[in-house]
Amino acid sequence: MIYGRIMTDHVPGEARLPQRRNLVTEIPGPVSRDLQARRERAVARGVSTVLPVFVTDAGGGVIVDADGNSLIDFGAGIAVVSVGNAAPRVAARVAEQASRFTHTCFMVTPYEGYVEVCEELGRRTPGSYEKRSALFNSGAEAVENAVKIARHATRRQAVVAFDHGYHGRTNLTMALTAKNMPYKDKFGPFAGEIYRMPMAYPLRWPGGPEACKANALDLVKSLIHTQVGEDNVAAVIIEPIQGEGGFVVPPDGFLPGLAEFCREHGIVFIADEIQTGFCRTGDWFACEHEDVVPDLITTAKGIAGGLPLGGVTGRAEIMDSVHVGGLGGTYGGNPVACAAALGAIETMAAEDLAGRARRIGEVMLPRLHKLAETYPVIAEVRGRGAMLAIEMTRPGTLDPDPATTTAVAKACHQAGLVTLTCGTFGNVIRFLPPLVIGEDLLDDGLSVLEDAFSAVCG
């Protein structure tokens, strides 16, 4: 049953929905509250919700709830609908594929769409070497399979991950993920042979950003040598810009140096580009910013315009080291999801969404920096392209301030702006608008953010 609006014939979201914020009830409104009561009776408590408004429509940079409110979307489904919800090319390809067949299992009777997506991944990801890809259902599955492939190829077991990293919620990826609550608490025991290194986190590095740039790489290499042993390491996995951990951007030189260290010691360098990939940071992939070429790259989120799909792409000799039947899954590379991916990638290329991400950064960063100058609670503005964040601390210290962070986010929600928090300490507000968002809507969203800071911190 659809609440609170009159159904109309469906046409692509961007053409159908007014691109403006419009509140007709409080947030959440009465229909959403009724639906929330039903949710609480039917859905497990462990499944969280940031903002309990029930969506009936979405497109471009807005989402419309069951009460008829139109909210600005600065979350994009956690960087998933970068091409917008109901993007025309995605919707058309999905509809056409669904009318033909929705599933056969690629491991039983294959289909061209899976191959086409793998060909696109080979063309788009960094590196001119011969590549192979395998498709899965999610980012966590992609990471888990990348680790399997690296271990099989190297005949080694140890995997190095980083403080503040997030790689998923399956058993192996929980072991790789740094943050305990809510992702790991009392879900153990976890997979073994996982070793965690300090992340090059400029704001929080002892001695500050310059010390981080000078010392972080050497420290990581030393710890791997003394605590693990290079010859025991199958893979090093890292997000080029950390996502859930707080949009931490390592200093220039750290990622290239880490990749070179891996090459020197026969270690598979895995770039987890699940949140950073597909134009989000202003390049097709964040590794390109410093010409880093990973051995394996994991993708998901923005790959398919909202349908579940993940992938591992990498050097042919590494990917092909796994025996036939060693990779796969019943739904991996589902034909409808593959059709969506082809529509999303076509949209990114045709509309230069990497360039659009850079433009979003150009619009947002000056206003975020002005906010930081006005409100000392903002310790840092960081990120790249359309993957930006502000970290909040008690003024004059590095003590996290999650309470103010939550209060600002809540004020944004009540005014019709969807924002997300993140960070190991829960003190970061992150901004991930759809890359197709209009600049008027972007400006309005930033004004809502400014008003929220004024109300909470003024």
GROMACS .gro file of C-alpha atoms in nm:
model
  458
    1MET     CA    1   0.000   0.000   0.000
    2ILE     CA    2   0.127   0.349  -0.087
    3TYR     CA    3   0.053   0.619   0.170
    4GLY     CA    4   0.015   0.993   0.144
    5ARG     CA    5   0.024   1.056  -0.232
    6ILE     CA    6  -0.159   0.987  -0.553
    7MET     CA    7   0.012   0.732  -0.775
    8THR     CA    8   0.107   0.852  -1.123
    9ASP     CA    9   0.251   0.676  -1.421
   10HIS     CA   10   0.619   0.626  -1.354
   11VAL     CA   11   0.867   0.821  -1.559
   12PRO     CA   12   1.238   0.873  -1.481
   13GLY     CA   13   1.282   1.044  -1.148
   14GLU     CA   14   1.483   1.346  -1.260
   15ALA     CA   15   1.214   1.448  -1.510
   16ARG     CA   16   0.926   1.385  -1.270
   17LEU     CA   17   1.021   1.533  -0.935
   18PRO     CA   18   1.064   1.905  -0.863
   19GLN     CA   19   1.421   1.958  -0.752
   20ARG     CA   20   1.351   2.160  -0.440
   21ARG     CA   21   1.314   2.114  -0.067
   22ASN     CA   22   0.952   2.130   0.045
   23LEU     CA   23   0.823   2.040   0.390
   24VAL     CA   24   0.448   1.999   0.440
   25THR     CA   25   0.462   1.823   0.779
   26GLU     CA   26   0.704   1.790   1.065
   27ILE     CA   27   0.987   1.538   1.012
   28PRO     CA   28   0.895   1.254   1.042
   29GLY     CA   29   0.532   1.315   0.953
   30PRO     CA   30   0.227   1.122   1.069
   31VAL     CA   31   0.225   0.866   0.789
   32SER     CA   32   0.594   0.790   0.841
   33ARG     CA   33   0.533   0.757   1.215
   34ASP     CA   34   0.257   0.505   1.150
   35LEU     CA   35   0.487   0.310   0.920
   36GLN     CA   36   0.763   0.327   1.179
   37ALA     CA   37   0.529   0.165   1.432
   38ARG     CA   38   0.467  -0.118   1.184
   39ARG     CA   39   0.842  -0.145   1.125
   40GLU     CA   40   0.907  -0.186   1.497
   41ARG     CA   41   0.661  -0.474   1.510
   42ALA     CA   42   0.802  -0.654   1.205
   43VAL     CA   43   1.170  -0.567   1.156
   44ALA     CA   44   1.454  -0.684   1.380
   45ARG     CA   45   1.575  -0.419   1.623
   46GLY     CA   46   1.936  -0.463   1.511
   47VAL     CA   47   1.858  -0.307   1.171
   48SER     CA   48   1.909   0.066   1.227
   49THR     CA   49   1.757   0.371   1.060
   50VAL     CA   50   1.918   0.716   1.041
   51LEU     CA   51   1.601   0.909   0.962
   52PRO     CA   52   1.261   0.734   0.992
   53VAL     CA   53   1.089   0.893   0.693
   54PHE     CA   54   0.947   0.633   0.456
   55VAL     CA   55   1.038   0.708   0.097
   56THR     CA   56   0.791   0.684  -0.189
   57ASP     CA   57   0.984   0.864  -0.464
   58ALA     CA   58   1.338   0.983  -0.529
   59GLY     CA   59   1.532   1.134  -0.815
   60GLY     CA   60   1.807   1.383  -0.888
   61GLY     CA   61   1.895   1.530  -0.549
   62VAL     CA   62   1.566   1.483  -0.365
   63ILE     CA   63   1.373   1.210  -0.188
   64VAL     CA   64   0.998   1.231  -0.127
   65ASP     CA   65   0.844   1.069   0.179
   66ALA     CA   66   0.503   0.916   0.243
   67ASP     CA   67   0.376   1.245   0.387
   68GLY     CA   68   0.466   1.439   0.073
   69ASN     CA   69   0.779   1.606   0.211
   70SER     CA   70   1.061   1.661  -0.037
   71LEU     CA   71   1.403   1.637   0.130
   72ILE     CA   72   1.748   1.719  -0.004
   73ASP     CA   73   1.966   1.411  -0.026
   74PHE     CA   74   2.325   1.454   0.095
   75GLY     CA   75   2.367   1.080   0.152
   76ALA     CA   76   2.292   0.912  -0.184
   77GLY     CA   77   2.209   0.586  -0.006
   78ILE     CA   78   2.564   0.590   0.140
   79ALA     CA   79   2.730   0.677  -0.195
   80VAL     CA   80   2.520   0.428  -0.392
   81VAL     CA   81   2.290   0.635  -0.613
   82SER     CA   82   2.562   0.861  -0.751
   83VAL     CA   83   2.379   0.876  -1.086
   84GLY     CA   84   2.055   0.966  -0.905
   85ASN     CA   85   1.759   0.750  -0.815
   86ALA     CA   86   1.562   0.617  -1.112
   87ALA     CA   87   1.835   0.742  -1.348
   88PRO     CA   88   1.689   0.709  -1.699
   89ARG     CA   89   1.958   0.486  -1.847
   90VAL     CA   90   1.955   0.262  -1.540
   91ALA     CA   91   1.575   0.236  -1.526
   92ALA     CA   92   1.548   0.161  -1.899
   93ARG     CA   93   1.811  -0.112  -1.895
   94VAL     CA   94   1.666  -0.270  -1.582
   95ALA     CA   95   1.315  -0.276  -1.726
   96GLU     CA   96   1.433  -0.427  -2.053
   97GLN     CA   97   1.638  -0.696  -1.881
   98ALA     CA   98   1.367  -0.782  -1.630
   99SER     CA   99   1.123  -0.835  -1.913
  100ARG     CA  100   1.360  -1.095  -2.065
  101PHE     CA  101   1.486  -1.290  -1.762
  102THR     CA  102   1.579  -1.207  -1.404
  103HIS     CA  103   1.811  -1.496  -1.320
  104THR     CA  104   1.981  -1.806  -1.452
  105CYS     CA  105   2.297  -1.811  -1.236
  106PHE     CA  106   2.608  -1.721  -1.434
  107MET     CA  107   2.774  -2.041  -1.311
  108VAL     CA  108   2.501  -2.250  -1.478
  109THR     CA  109   2.409  -2.072  -1.800
  110PRO     CA  110   2.597  -1.743  -1.855
  111TYR     CA  111   2.475  -1.420  -2.016
  112GLU     CA  112   2.639  -1.131  -2.193
  113GLY     CA  113   2.562  -0.862  -1.934
  114TYR     CA  114   2.801  -1.015  -1.680
  115VAL     CA  115   3.077  -1.019  -1.939
  116GLU     CA  116   3.004  -0.660  -2.041
  117VAL     CA  117   3.030  -0.538  -1.682
  118CYS     CA  118   3.364  -0.718  -1.642
  119GLU     CA  119   3.486  -0.560  -1.966
  120GLU     CA  120   3.386  -0.215  -1.838
  121LEU     CA  121   3.564  -0.277  -1.509
  122GLY     CA  122   3.876  -0.378  -1.699
  123ARG     CA  123   3.863  -0.058  -1.902
  124ARG     CA  124   3.776   0.182  -1.621
  125THR     CA  125   3.990   0.067  -1.327
  126PRO     CA  126   4.351   0.187  -1.289
  127GLY     CA  127   4.628  -0.008  -1.461
  128SER     CA  128   4.705  -0.098  -1.821
  129TYR     CA  129   4.784  -0.463  -1.745
  130GLU     CA  130   4.561  -0.751  -1.852
  131LYS     CA  131   4.272  -0.781  -1.608
  132ARG     CA  132   4.003  -1.021  -1.499
  133SER     CA  133   3.695  -0.956  -1.285
  134ALA     CA  134   3.445  -1.155  -1.078
  135LEU     CA  135   3.106  -1.023  -0.968
  136PHE     CA  136   2.930  -1.064  -0.635
  137ASN     CA  137   2.635  -0.920  -0.441
  138SER     CA  138   2.788  -0.659  -0.213
  139GLY     CA  139   3.098  -0.476  -0.104
  140ALA     CA  140   3.158  -0.714   0.184
  141GLU     CA  141   3.145  -1.011  -0.054
  142ALA     CA  142   3.386  -0.835  -0.287
  143VAL     CA  143   3.636  -0.774  -0.005
  144GLU     CA  144   3.605  -1.128   0.125
  145ASN     CA  145   3.671  -1.270  -0.222
  146ALA     CA  146   3.964  -1.034  -0.281
  147VAL     CA  147   4.126  -1.171   0.034
  148LYS     CA  148   4.055  -1.530  -0.079
  149ILE     CA  149   4.215  -1.458  -0.416
  150ALA     CA  150   4.520  -1.291  -0.264
  151ARG     CA  151   4.577  -1.580  -0.022
  152HIS     CA  152   4.538  -1.837  -0.299
  153ALA     CA  153   4.772  -1.652  -0.535
  154THR     CA  154   5.048  -1.593  -0.280
  155ARG     CA  155   5.009  -1.909  -0.070
  156ARG     CA  156   5.035  -1.677   0.232
  157GLN     CA  157   4.781  -1.612   0.507
  158ALA     CA  158   4.839  -1.279   0.682
  159VAL     CA  159   4.629  -0.977   0.581
  160VAL     CA  160   4.712  -0.622   0.689
  161ALA     CA  161   4.431  -0.371   0.745
  162PHE     CA  162   4.426  -0.026   0.906
  163ASP     CA  163   4.290   0.158   1.207
  164HIS     CA  164   3.957   0.332   1.134
  165GLY     CA  165   3.900   0.109   0.830
  166TYR     CA  166   3.562  -0.032   0.737
  167HIS     CA  167   3.530  -0.331   0.503
  168GLY     CA  168   3.196  -0.495   0.583
  169ARG     CA  169   2.984  -0.699   0.825
  170THR     CA  170   3.052  -1.061   0.726
  171ASN     CA  171   3.279  -1.259   0.957
  172LEU     CA  172   3.603  -1.199   0.767
  173THR     CA  173   3.521  -0.837   0.690
  174MET     CA  174   3.427  -0.771   1.053
  175ALA     CA  175   3.778  -0.885   1.140
  176LEU     CA  176   3.914  -0.633   0.889
  177THR     CA  177   3.685  -0.355   1.014
  178ALA     CA  178   3.833  -0.151   1.297
  179LYS     CA  179   3.529  -0.015   1.482
  180ASN     CA  180   3.370  -0.233   1.749
  181MET     CA  181   3.029  -0.073   1.808
  182PRO     CA  182   2.798  -0.133   1.631
  183TYR     CA  183   2.972  -0.353   1.376
  184LYS     CA  184   3.157  -0.614   1.582
  185ASP     CA  185   3.038  -0.606   1.941
  186LYS     CA  186   2.984  -0.962   2.071
  187PHE     CA  187   2.974  -1.112   1.719
  188GLY     CA  188   3.308  -1.293   1.751
  189PRO     CA  189   3.516  -1.498   1.728
  190PHE     CA  190   3.649  -1.344   1.409
  191ALA     CA  191   3.870  -1.472   1.130
  192GLY     CA  192   4.237  -1.502   1.215
  193GLU     CA  193   4.562  -1.378   1.062
  194ILE     CA  194   4.440  -1.018   1.044
  195TYR     CA  195   4.692  -0.753   1.151
  196ARG     CA  196   4.597  -0.390   1.206
  197MET     CA  197   4.829  -0.099   1.137
  198PRO     CA  198   4.797   0.270   1.232
  199MET     CA  199   4.626   0.476   0.965
  200ALA     CA  200   4.796   0.785   0.832
  201TYR     CA  201   4.536   1.018   0.988
  202PRO     CA  202   4.685   1.368   0.966
  203LEU     CA  203   4.457   1.539   1.219
  204ARG     CA  204   4.518   1.277   1.488
  205TRP     CA  205   4.875   1.169   1.416
  206PRO     CA  206   5.114   1.243   1.706
  207GLY     CA  207   5.287   1.565   1.609
  208GLY     CA  208   5.023   1.663   1.355
  209PRO     CA  209   4.991   1.652   0.975
  210GLU     CA  210   5.356   1.717   0.891
  211ALA     CA  211   5.473   1.443   1.125
  212CYS     CA  212   5.213   1.214   0.969
  213LYS     CA  213   5.345   1.282   0.620
  214ALA     CA  214   5.703   1.229   0.732
  215ASN     CA  215   5.662   0.925   0.955
  216ALA     CA  216   5.346   0.724   0.889
  217LEU     CA  217   5.467   0.514   0.598
  218ASP     CA  218   5.796   0.422   0.765
  219LEU     CA  219   5.615   0.324   1.083
  220VAL     CA  220   5.371   0.099   0.899
  221LYS     CA  221   5.651  -0.072   0.706
  222SER     CA  222   5.848  -0.123   1.027
  223LEU     CA  223   5.550  -0.274   1.209
  224ILE     CA  224   5.475  -0.511   0.923
  225HIS     CA  225   5.838  -0.620   0.923
  226THR     CA  226   5.868  -0.671   1.298
  227GLN     CA  227   5.520  -0.796   1.389
  228VAL     CA  228   5.414  -0.995   1.083
  229GLY     CA  229   5.703  -1.048   0.844
  230GLU     CA  230   5.674  -0.942   0.481
  231ASP     CA  231   5.702  -1.298   0.352
  232ASN     CA  232   5.394  -1.396   0.552
  233VAL     CA  233   5.167  -1.119   0.417
  234ALA     CA  234   4.924  -1.214   0.142
  235ALA     CA  235   4.762  -0.873   0.111
  236VAL     CA  236   4.745  -0.518   0.236
  237ILE     CA  237   4.393  -0.374   0.208
  238ILE     CA  238   4.317  -0.004   0.240
  239GLU     CA  239   4.050   0.247   0.143
  240PRO     CA  240   4.218   0.530  -0.053
  241ILE     CA  241   3.994   0.763   0.148
  242GLN     CA  242   3.846   0.591   0.449
  243GLY     CA  243   3.466   0.589   0.450
  244GLU     CA  244   3.290   0.486   0.768
  245GLY     CA  245   3.606   0.563   0.965
  246GLY     CA  246   3.560   0.935   0.905
  247PHE     CA  247   3.661   1.021   0.547
  248VAL     CA  248   4.024   1.013   0.649
  249VAL     CA  249   4.251   1.127   0.365
  250PRO     CA  250   4.610   1.004   0.399
  251PRO     CA  251   4.888   1.252   0.316
  252ASP     CA  252   5.030   1.265  -0.034
  253GLY     CA  253   5.284   0.990  -0.088
  254PHE     CA  254   5.143   0.744   0.163
  255LEU     CA  255   4.940   0.533  -0.080
  256PRO     CA  256   5.208   0.525  -0.356
  257GLY     CA  257   5.470   0.432  -0.097
  258LEU     CA  258   5.253   0.157   0.046
  259ALA     CA  259   5.186   0.017  -0.302
  260GLU     CA  260   5.558   0.018  -0.380
  261PHE     CA  261   5.635  -0.160  -0.054
  262CYS     CA  262   5.385  -0.430  -0.150
  263ARG     CA  263   5.541  -0.471  -0.494
  264GLU     CA  264   5.887  -0.509  -0.344
  265HIS     CA  265   5.772  -0.794  -0.121
  266GLY     CA  266   5.525  -0.981  -0.341
  267ILE     CA  267   5.227  -0.861  -0.136
  268VAL     CA  268   4.893  -0.810  -0.311
  269PHE     CA  269   4.789  -0.446  -0.276
  270ILE     CA  270   4.407  -0.428  -0.252
  271ALA     CA  271   4.236  -0.092  -0.295
  272ASP     CA  272   3.892  -0.098  -0.136
  273GLU     CA  273   3.716   0.153  -0.363
  274ILE     CA  274   3.366   0.052  -0.262
  275GLN     CA  275   3.276   0.400  -0.134
  276THR     CA  276   3.534   0.605  -0.324
  277GLY     CA  277   3.483   0.450  -0.667
  278PHE     CA  278   3.281   0.543  -0.973
  279CYS     CA  279   3.350   0.917  -0.995
  280ARG     CA  280   3.276   0.998  -0.630
  281THR     CA  281   3.609   1.171  -0.555
  282GLY     CA  282   3.651   1.348  -0.889
  283ASP     CA  283   3.825   1.062  -1.066
  284TRP     CA  284   3.673   0.734  -1.175
  285PHE     CA  285   3.866   0.581  -0.885
  286ALA     CA  286   4.035   0.757  -0.595
  287CYS     CA  287   4.365   0.576  -0.657
  288GLU     CA  288   4.404   0.776  -0.976
  289HIS     CA  289   4.464   1.096  -0.779
  290GLU     CA  290   4.823   0.981  -0.715
  291ASP     CA  291   4.853   0.735  -1.005
  292VAL     CA  292   4.838   0.438  -0.770
  293VAL     CA  293   4.778   0.110  -0.953
  294PRO     CA  294   4.644  -0.162  -0.720
  295ASP     CA  295   4.684  -0.533  -0.784
  296LEU     CA  296   4.318  -0.588  -0.692
  297ILE     CA  297   4.038  -0.336  -0.659
  298THR     CA  298   3.704  -0.397  -0.491
  299THR     CA  299   3.392  -0.215  -0.609
  300ALA     CA  300   3.023  -0.195  -0.515
  301LYS     CA  301   2.795   0.092  -0.399
  302GLY     CA  302   2.797   0.334  -0.697
  303ILE     CA  303   2.850   0.058  -0.952
  304ALA     CA  304   2.485  -0.017  -1.031
  305GLY     CA  305   2.265   0.282  -0.950
  306GLY     CA  306   2.112   0.120  -0.642
  307LEU     CA  307   2.093  -0.247  -0.734
  308PRO     CA  308   2.308  -0.494  -0.536
  309LEU     CA  309   2.633  -0.567  -0.715
  310GLY     CA  310   2.999  -0.589  -0.618
  311GLY     CA  311   3.315  -0.683  -0.799
  312VAL     CA  312   3.680  -0.772  -0.773
  313THR     CA  313   3.903  -0.664  -1.060
  314GLY     CA  314   4.274  -0.721  -1.087
  315ARG     CA  315   4.582  -0.856  -1.253
  316ALA     CA  316   4.497  -1.154  -1.470
  317GLU     CA  317   4.768  -1.373  -1.320
  318ILE     CA  318   4.636  -1.311  -0.968
  319MET     CA  319   4.268  -1.345  -1.051
  320ASP     CA  320   4.325  -1.656  -1.263
  321SER     CA  321   4.531  -1.827  -0.993
  322VAL     CA  322   4.211  -1.958  -0.834
  323HIS     CA  323   4.093  -2.302  -0.946
  324VAL     CA  324   3.774  -2.334  -1.151
  325GLY     CA  325   3.474  -2.326  -0.917
  326GLY     CA  326   3.662  -2.147  -0.641
  327LEU     CA  327   3.479  -1.818  -0.697
  328GLY     CA  328   3.111  -1.745  -0.746
  329GLY     CA  329   2.773  -1.748  -0.580
  330THR     CA  330   2.413  -1.808  -0.675
  331TYR     CA  331   2.320  -1.444  -0.725
  332GLY     CA  332   2.662  -1.293  -0.801
  333GLY     CA  333   2.643  -1.076  -1.110
  334ASN     CA  334   2.263  -1.103  -1.135
  335PRO     CA  335   2.152  -1.006  -1.488
  336VAL     CA  336   1.924  -0.723  -1.373
  337ALA     CA  337   2.199  -0.579  -1.153
  338CYS     CA  338   2.443  -0.606  -1.444
  339ALA     CA  339   2.200  -0.417  -1.666
  340ALA     CA  340   2.178  -0.146  -1.400
  341ALA     CA  341   2.558  -0.126  -1.381
  342LEU     CA  342   2.587  -0.080  -1.756
  343GLY     CA  343   2.328   0.200  -1.739
  344ALA     CA  344   2.507   0.365  -1.447
  345ILE     CA  345   2.850   0.347  -1.611
  346GLU     CA  346   2.704   0.484  -1.935
  347THR     CA  347   2.555   0.774  -1.738
  348MET     CA  348   2.883   0.848  -1.562
  349ALA     CA  349   3.069   0.862  -1.892
  350ALA     CA  350   2.805   1.052  -2.091
  351GLU     CA  351   2.744   1.314  -1.822
  352ASP     CA  352   3.108   1.341  -1.700
  353LEU     CA  353   3.011   1.271  -1.342
  354ALA     CA  354   3.376   1.273  -1.237
  355GLY     CA  355   3.389   1.634  -1.348
  356ARG     CA  356   3.060   1.693  -1.176
  357ALA     CA  357   3.205   1.556  -0.852
  358ARG     CA  358   3.491   1.802  -0.878
  359ARG     CA  359   3.243   2.085  -0.929
  360ILE     CA  360   3.045   1.978  -0.622
  361GLY     CA  361   3.368   2.000  -0.423
  362GLU     CA  362   3.433   2.348  -0.559
  363VAL     CA  363   3.088   2.461  -0.446
  364MET     CA  364   3.090   2.293  -0.106
  365LEU     CA  365   3.442   2.338   0.024
  366PRO     CA  366   3.448   2.719   0.056
  367ARG     CA  367   3.126   2.716   0.255
  368LEU     CA  368   3.241   2.428   0.474
  369HIS     CA  369   3.570   2.609   0.542
  370LYS     CA  370   3.375   2.924   0.629
  371LEU     CA  371   3.169   2.719   0.875
  372ALA     CA  372   3.492   2.594   1.031
  373GLU     CA  373   3.615   2.951   1.070
  374THR     CA  374   3.288   3.047   1.239
  375TYR     CA  375   3.246   2.747   1.470
  376PRO     CA  376   3.555   2.624   1.659
  377VAL     CA  377   3.382   2.290   1.719
  378ILE     CA  378   3.481   2.200   1.361
  379ALA     CA  379   3.835   2.069   1.386
  380GLU     CA  380   3.882   1.983   1.021
  381VAL     CA  381   3.718   1.994   0.680
  382ARG     CA  382   3.845   1.717   0.453
  383GLY     CA  383   3.774   1.496   0.157
  384ARG     CA  384   3.788   1.520  -0.221
  385GLY     CA  385   3.532   1.583  -0.492
  386ALA     CA  386   3.185   1.491  -0.370
  387MET     CA  387   3.315   1.290  -0.074
  388LEU     CA  388   3.354   1.553   0.197
  389ALA     CA  389   3.332   1.566   0.575
  390ILE     CA  390   3.370   1.779   0.883
  391GLU     CA  391   3.515   1.642   1.208
  392MET     CA  392   3.392   1.792   1.532
  393THR     CA  393   3.584   1.817   1.858
  394ARG     CA  394   3.571   2.016   2.176
  395PRO     CA  395   3.724   2.352   2.075
  396GLY     CA  396   4.098   2.371   2.119
  397THR     CA  397   4.135   1.996   2.167
  398LEU     CA  398   4.118   1.671   1.972
  399ASP     CA  399   3.855   1.533   2.210
  400PRO     CA  400   3.569   1.404   1.991
  401ASP     CA  401   3.233   1.578   2.025
  402PRO     CA  402   2.974   1.323   1.914
  403ALA     CA  403   2.693   1.498   2.102
  404THR     CA  404   2.720   1.818   1.898
  405THR     CA  405   2.766   1.613   1.583
  406THR     CA  406   2.441   1.428   1.649
  407ALA     CA  407   2.258   1.749   1.736
  408VAL     CA  408   2.365   1.921   1.413
  409ALA     CA  409   2.268   1.618   1.205
  410LYS     CA  410   1.928   1.604   1.377
  411ALA     CA  411   1.868   1.973   1.310
  412CYS     CA  412   1.947   1.913   0.942
  413HIS     CA  413   1.701   1.624   0.931
  414GLN     CA  414   1.421   1.828   1.086
  415ALA     CA  415   1.478   2.101   0.825
  416GLY     CA  416   1.466   1.858   0.533
  417LEU     CA  417   1.831   1.772   0.467
  418VAL     CA  418   1.942   1.409   0.479
  419THR     CA  419   2.292   1.391   0.627
  420LEU     CA  420   2.494   1.101   0.763
  421THR     CA  421   2.737   1.080   1.051
  422CYS     CA  422   3.041   0.852   1.066
  423GLY     CA  423   3.385   0.821   1.223
  424THR     CA  424   3.537   0.591   1.480
  425PHE     CA  425   3.426   0.834   1.750
  426GLY     CA  426   3.089   0.925   1.596
  427ASN     CA  427   3.200   1.287   1.552
  428VAL     CA  428   3.205   1.331   1.175
  429ILE     CA  429   2.930   1.454   0.942
  430ARG     CA  430   2.985   1.326   0.589
  431PHE     CA  431   2.847   1.461   0.266
  432LEU     CA  432   2.779   1.231  -0.028
  433PRO     CA  433   2.527   1.405  -0.255
  434PRO     CA  434   2.420   1.237  -0.578
  435LEU     CA  435   2.657   1.354  -0.848
  436VAL     CA  436   2.361   1.474  -1.056
  437ILE     CA  437   2.236   1.714  -0.788
  438GLY     CA  438   2.162   2.065  -0.913
  439GLU     CA  439   2.363   2.356  -0.777
  440ASP     CA  440   2.055   2.540  -0.648
  441LEU     CA  441   1.966   2.234  -0.442
  442LEU     CA  442   2.328   2.199  -0.329
  443ASP     CA  443   2.331   2.561  -0.216
  444ASP     CA  444   2.003   2.518  -0.029
  445GLY     CA  445   2.137   2.210   0.148
  446LEU     CA  446   2.444   2.402   0.258
  447SER     CA  447   2.221   2.681   0.388
  448VAL     CA  448   2.028   2.425   0.593
  449LEU     CA  449   2.360   2.302   0.734
  450GLU     CA  450   2.464   2.656   0.823
  451ASP     CA  451   2.131   2.717   0.997
  452ALA     CA  452   2.172   2.393   1.190
  453PHE     CA  453   2.512   2.502   1.321
  454SER     CA  454   2.369   2.840   1.414
  455ALA     CA  455   2.086   2.675   1.607
  456VAL     CA  456   2.307   2.420   1.785
  457CYS     CA  457   2.632   2.612   1.834
  458GLY     CA  458   2.528   2.976   1.803
   0.00000   0.00000   0.00000
